[in-house]
Amino acid sequence: MSEASDLEQRFEDKIAADERIEPKDWMPDAYRKNLIRQMSQHAHSEVIGMQPEGNWLTRAPTLERKSVLLAKIQDEAGHGLYLYSATETLGVTREELVAALHEGRAKYASIFNYPSLTWADIGAIGWLVDGAAIVNQISLQRTSYGPYARAMVRICKEESFHQRQGYQIMVRLAEGSEAQKQMAQDALNRWWWPSLMMFGPHDGESAHSAQSMLWKIKRMSNDDGRQKFVDQTVPQADIIDLTVPDPDLKWNEARGHYDFGEINWDEFMQVISGNGPCNRQRLGQHKKAHEEGAWVREAMAAYAKRKAETAHD
Ligand code: 3HC
């Protein structure tokens, strides 16, 4: 057997045995490339996802809500950090990853291209967006690439707090005045379908799923994740007497799942192609913050260089 096919075989054997692939292990270039794509987009999503919530920091209704929201936003920044660091173990630099985002060669989660119009949106984001992220990320704790799986374990611990604080906001509004309940219903109406889109296209339309499942990068299909999210979330809406905006939503006893309506895939394609309600704003804000933060990066690099030079004095 040639050396190359021997390496390939060893890689396949590790995947088959559910062993983790580590940075120093040999891996097919396509495996590495797929991981850089997905992990960097995951990291970009965490960082850009801070924007819609950050818009409400100065307008939180109480000091307690403000500190909870601040804690959540700081967590998201940390999630981005873990994921960028895990991606860099694949031999790519942070600068390259950020350039790909700024030049439109890398995506981030479609959901963050929608505006956060009222305080109830902060509840809906925690409840639905973090709720959907948890479904996806719990399965990613079993992903075959070691650094990604370990980052997920840490992130999932914090995500459950994110989902709970969001749902708690929705409970308080739904139990409040008629106007507050209407605000919560309006947020559910606007965030429900974009949350279902977070799981990606139907399995049959997914460009990467088949190979990602074979390599155990992806441990749950897009449609299975979406179904799991719907099944767990609809009862939560029922409990607070909010109506999921889907006339086709119905419990299917035979399937043991909810049947639900068709997603607007044209909208999805528009949003992931850069034509969503807030794409330009989100990317513009990220570029501006990156430029304004250049002096911090330069100072850190100069400090590190100086430290390395004087380490031998
Ligand atoms: N938003 C943007 N792009 C999406 C998308 C979405 N919701 N769903 C799919 N896409 C893109 C894919 O990136 C791919 O495009 P590319 O080839 O340019 O990368 C294309 O649509 C085809 O989709 P696939 O299903 O073939 O792609 P994947 O196999 O990568 O599956 C995914 C999509 C399920 C989102 C997968 O990438 C994944 O699990 N990513 C990690 C989880 C993640 O990124 N979550 C984002 C939310 S993070 C978050 O919510 C933070 C929380 O704390 C609030």
PDB file of C-alpha atoms in Angstrom, residues 288-300:
ATOM      1  CA  LYS A 288     -15.627  49.574  11.144  1.00  0.00           C
ATOM      2  CA  ALA A 289     -14.948  47.883  14.492  1.00  0.00           C
ATOM      3  CA  HIS A 290     -12.071  45.927  12.933  1.00  0.00           C
ATOM      4  CA  GLU A 291     -10.467  49.103  11.580  1.00  0.00           C
ATOM      5  CA  GLU A 292     -10.968  51.003  14.841  1.00  0.00           C
ATOM      6  CA  GLY A 293      -9.453  48.099  16.767  1.00  0.00           C
ATOM      7  CA  ALA A 294      -6.310  47.903  14.595  1.00  0.00           C
ATOM      8  CA  TRP A 295      -4.271  49.871  17.164  1.00  0.00           C
ATOM      9  CA  VAL A 296      -5.058  47.255  19.854  1.00  0.00           C
ATOM     10  CA  ARG A 297      -3.833  44.419  17.618  1.00  0.00           C
ATOM     11  CA  GLU A 298      -0.706  46.405  16.707  1.00  0.00           C
ATOM     12  CA  ALA A 299       0.034  47.187  20.372  1.00  0.00           C
ATOM     13  CA  MET A 300      -0.429  43.513  21.368  1.00  0.00           C
TER      14      MET A 300
END
